[in-house]
Every structure is written in C-alpha cells, then in structure tokens.
mmCIF file of C-alpha atoms in Angstrom:
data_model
loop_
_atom_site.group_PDB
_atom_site.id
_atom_site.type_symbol
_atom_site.label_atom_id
_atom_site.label_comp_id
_atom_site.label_asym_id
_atom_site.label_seq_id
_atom_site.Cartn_x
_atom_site.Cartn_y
_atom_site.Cartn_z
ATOM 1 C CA UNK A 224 81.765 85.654 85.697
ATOM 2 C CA UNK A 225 79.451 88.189 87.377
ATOM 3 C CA UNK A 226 77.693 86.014 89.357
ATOM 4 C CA UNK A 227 80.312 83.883 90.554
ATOM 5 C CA UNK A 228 82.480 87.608 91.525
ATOM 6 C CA UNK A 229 79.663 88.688 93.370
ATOM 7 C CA UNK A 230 78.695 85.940 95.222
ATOM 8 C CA UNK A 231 81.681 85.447 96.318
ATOM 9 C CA UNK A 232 82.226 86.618 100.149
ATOM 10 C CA UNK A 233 85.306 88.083 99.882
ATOM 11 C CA UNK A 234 84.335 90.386 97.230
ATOM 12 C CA UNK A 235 81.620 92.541 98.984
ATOM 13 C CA UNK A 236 83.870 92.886 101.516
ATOM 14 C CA UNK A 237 86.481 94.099 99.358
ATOM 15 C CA UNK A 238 84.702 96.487 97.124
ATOM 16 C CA UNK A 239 83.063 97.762 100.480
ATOM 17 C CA UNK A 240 86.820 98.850 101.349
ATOM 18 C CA UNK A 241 87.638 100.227 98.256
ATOM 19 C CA UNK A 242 90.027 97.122 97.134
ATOM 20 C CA UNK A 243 88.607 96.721 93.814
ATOM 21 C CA UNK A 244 85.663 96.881 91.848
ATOM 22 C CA UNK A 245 83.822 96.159 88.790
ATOM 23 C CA UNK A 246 81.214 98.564 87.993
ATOM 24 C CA UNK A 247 80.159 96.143 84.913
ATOM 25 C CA UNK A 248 78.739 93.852 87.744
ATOM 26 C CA UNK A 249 76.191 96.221 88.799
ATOM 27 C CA UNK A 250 72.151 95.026 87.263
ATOM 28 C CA UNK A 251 74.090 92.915 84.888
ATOM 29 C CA UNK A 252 71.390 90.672 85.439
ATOM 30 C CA UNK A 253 69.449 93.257 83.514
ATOM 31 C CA UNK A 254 71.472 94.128 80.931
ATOM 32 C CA UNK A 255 70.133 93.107 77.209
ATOM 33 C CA UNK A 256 73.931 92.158 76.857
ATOM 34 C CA UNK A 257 76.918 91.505 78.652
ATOM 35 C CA UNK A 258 80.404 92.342 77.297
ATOM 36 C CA UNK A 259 83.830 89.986 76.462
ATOM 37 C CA UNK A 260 86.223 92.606 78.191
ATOM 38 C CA UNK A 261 85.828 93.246 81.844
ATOM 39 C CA UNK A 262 88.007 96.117 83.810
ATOM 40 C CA UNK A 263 88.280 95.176 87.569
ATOM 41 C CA UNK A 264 89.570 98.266 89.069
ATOM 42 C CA UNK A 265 91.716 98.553 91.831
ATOM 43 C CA UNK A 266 93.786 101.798 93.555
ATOM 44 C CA UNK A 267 95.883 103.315 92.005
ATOM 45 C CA UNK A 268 98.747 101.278 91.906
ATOM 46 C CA UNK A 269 97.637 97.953 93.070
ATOM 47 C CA UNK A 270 96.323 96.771 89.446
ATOM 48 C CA UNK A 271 100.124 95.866 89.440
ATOM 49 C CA UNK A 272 99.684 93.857 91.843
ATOM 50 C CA UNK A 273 96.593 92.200 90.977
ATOM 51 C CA UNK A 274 98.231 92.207 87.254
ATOM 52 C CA UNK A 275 101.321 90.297 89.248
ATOM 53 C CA UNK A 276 99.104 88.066 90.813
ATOM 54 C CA UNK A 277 97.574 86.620 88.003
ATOM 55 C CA UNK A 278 100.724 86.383 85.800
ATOM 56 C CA UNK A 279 102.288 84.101 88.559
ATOM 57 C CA UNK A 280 99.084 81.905 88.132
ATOM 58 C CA UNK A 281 99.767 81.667 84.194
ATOM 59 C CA UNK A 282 96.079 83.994 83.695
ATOM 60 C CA UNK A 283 96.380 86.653 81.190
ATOM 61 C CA UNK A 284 95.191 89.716 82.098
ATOM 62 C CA UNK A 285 96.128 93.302 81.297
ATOM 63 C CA UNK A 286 97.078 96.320 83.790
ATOM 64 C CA UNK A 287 95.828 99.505 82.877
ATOM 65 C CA UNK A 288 97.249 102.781 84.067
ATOM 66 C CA UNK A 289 97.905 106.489 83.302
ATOM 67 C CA UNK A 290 98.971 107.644 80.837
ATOM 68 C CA UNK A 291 96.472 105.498 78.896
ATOM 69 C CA UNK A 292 93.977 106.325 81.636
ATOM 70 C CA UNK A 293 93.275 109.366 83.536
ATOM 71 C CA UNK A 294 95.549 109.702 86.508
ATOM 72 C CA UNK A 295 93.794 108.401 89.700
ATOM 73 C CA UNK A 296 92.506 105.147 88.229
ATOM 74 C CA UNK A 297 94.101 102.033 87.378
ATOM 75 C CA UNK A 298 92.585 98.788 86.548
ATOM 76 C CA UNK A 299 92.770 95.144 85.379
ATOM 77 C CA UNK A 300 91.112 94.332 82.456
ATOM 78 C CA UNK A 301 90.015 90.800 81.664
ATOM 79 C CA UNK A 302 89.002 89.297 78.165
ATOM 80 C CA UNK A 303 86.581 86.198 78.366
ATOM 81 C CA UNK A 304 86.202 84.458 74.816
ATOM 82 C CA UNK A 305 83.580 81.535 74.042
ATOM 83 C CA UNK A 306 86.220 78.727 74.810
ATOM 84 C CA UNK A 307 86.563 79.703 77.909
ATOM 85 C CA UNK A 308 85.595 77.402 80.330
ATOM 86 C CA UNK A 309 83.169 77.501 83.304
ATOM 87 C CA UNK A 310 86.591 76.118 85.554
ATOM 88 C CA UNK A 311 88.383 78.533 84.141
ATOM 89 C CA UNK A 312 85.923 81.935 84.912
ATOM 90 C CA UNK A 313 86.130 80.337 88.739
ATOM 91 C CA UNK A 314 89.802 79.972 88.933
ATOM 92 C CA UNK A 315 90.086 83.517 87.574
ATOM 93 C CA UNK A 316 87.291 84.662 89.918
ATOM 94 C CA UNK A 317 89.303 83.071 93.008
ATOM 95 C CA UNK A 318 92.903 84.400 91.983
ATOM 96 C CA UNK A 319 90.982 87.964 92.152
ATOM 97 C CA UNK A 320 89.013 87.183 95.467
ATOM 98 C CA UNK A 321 92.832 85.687 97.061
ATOM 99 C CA UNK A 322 94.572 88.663 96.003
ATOM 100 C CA UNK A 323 91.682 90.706 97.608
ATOM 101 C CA UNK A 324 91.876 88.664 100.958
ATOM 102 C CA UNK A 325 95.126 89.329 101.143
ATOM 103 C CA UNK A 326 95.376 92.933 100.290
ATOM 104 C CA UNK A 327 92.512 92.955 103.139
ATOM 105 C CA UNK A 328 94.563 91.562 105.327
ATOM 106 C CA UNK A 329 97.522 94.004 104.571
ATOM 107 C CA UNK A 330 95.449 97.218 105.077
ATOM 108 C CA UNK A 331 94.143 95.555 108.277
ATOM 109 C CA UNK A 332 97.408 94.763 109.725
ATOM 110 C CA UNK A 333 96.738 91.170 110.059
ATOM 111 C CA UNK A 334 99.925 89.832 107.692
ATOM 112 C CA UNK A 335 103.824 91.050 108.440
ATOM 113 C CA UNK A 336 103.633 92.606 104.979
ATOM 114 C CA UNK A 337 103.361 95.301 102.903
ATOM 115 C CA UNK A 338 103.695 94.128 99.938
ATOM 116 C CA UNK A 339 101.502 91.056 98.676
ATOM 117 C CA UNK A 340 103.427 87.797 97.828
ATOM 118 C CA UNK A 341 103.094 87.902 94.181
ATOM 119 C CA UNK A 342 104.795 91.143 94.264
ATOM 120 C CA UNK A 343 107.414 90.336 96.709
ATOM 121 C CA UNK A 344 108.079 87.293 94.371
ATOM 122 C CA UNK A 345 108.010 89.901 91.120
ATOM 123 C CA UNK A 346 110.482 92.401 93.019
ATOM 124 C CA UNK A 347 112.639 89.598 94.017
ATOM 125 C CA UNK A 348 113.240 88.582 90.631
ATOM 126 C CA UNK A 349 113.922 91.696 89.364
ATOM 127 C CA UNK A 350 116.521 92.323 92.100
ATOM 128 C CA UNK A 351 118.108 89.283 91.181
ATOM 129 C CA UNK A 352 119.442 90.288 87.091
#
C-alpha cells in the first residue's frame, strides 16, 4: 500500500498542498513492522468527502472526526487484512489519488465545482427523501 501511495504522482503533489496525508508512509521502508490500519488524513472536513468517495466505489473505509478526535483533524482510516488482494490495495490507492486530483483541481479553480462529485451525488440523495 505504501509504495504504491507514494509512487503515485498525484500523491506528492497532493500532500505537498496539504490535501491529505499519511504520516505512516514516512521510512516505512524501515520500519521492523508495518501496521493493518492506516489513517489517511485529510482537512478538516474533507475526510467526508474522501469517506463519500470511496463508499460510492463499494470500498470500506471509516471517517474519523471530532469529537472522537481532537478538533482540527479529521481522517480516513483504512483496514488492510491478509485476503486482501494486490488489485485491490491499487484500486483503493487510485480511488484516494482520483479524489485527490480532483480536490486539486477544485482548490485550483480548474473544475466548475465546489463540491467533489461523490459529494454532490451524496447531497443529492439526501435532498431527494
């Protein structure tokens, strides 16, 4: 998972902006041992979105947010088990890096939005009952 996350192009970029990050990623190369449960955080706020993202791709995930956290953070926390597949880890690791592009390209002002799709989609939804 680490590897293929930081590799990825989209993801310096992003964490260089302050979009996410994952301080687990950091010398895990290094580490004696690597951990099951990974927190990707995000502003505060957007882990709905990310959380949104992913639920709309059928991934399960979990947003995390005060009052469980301090206020100021927020994150998405991921739980990898040993029958998960190496397809799977890189369709997770590419629903995170999309949702980063396009949160990238919502700060930027290169999309008509505000919002990203997945939470459009959500809010839509919800409107509707």
């Amino acid at each position: 998972f680490f590897e293929t996350l930081t590799s990825n192009p989209i993801w310096e970029e992003a964490a260089d902006e302050g979009i996410l990050s994952c301080p687990l990623s950091d010398d895990w190369e290094a580490r004696p041992y690597v951990t099951h449960i990974v927190p990707i955080f995000t502003r505060p706020g957007h882990e709905q979105y990310l959380f949104f993202h992913l639920v709309l791709r059928n991934m399960n995930a979990y947003n995390i947010s005060p009052p469980t956290i301090p206020k100021g953070t927020a994150f998405v926390r991921f739980v990898f088990h040993a029958h998960n597949t190496t397809e799977q880890v890189d369709t997770t690791v590419a629903a995170i890096c999309d949702w980063a592009r396009e949160m990238l390209d919502i700060e930027n002002g290169e999309s008509g939005n505000t919002l990203p799709s997945a939470a459009r989609h959500v809010y839509a939804l919800q409107a509707a009952l």
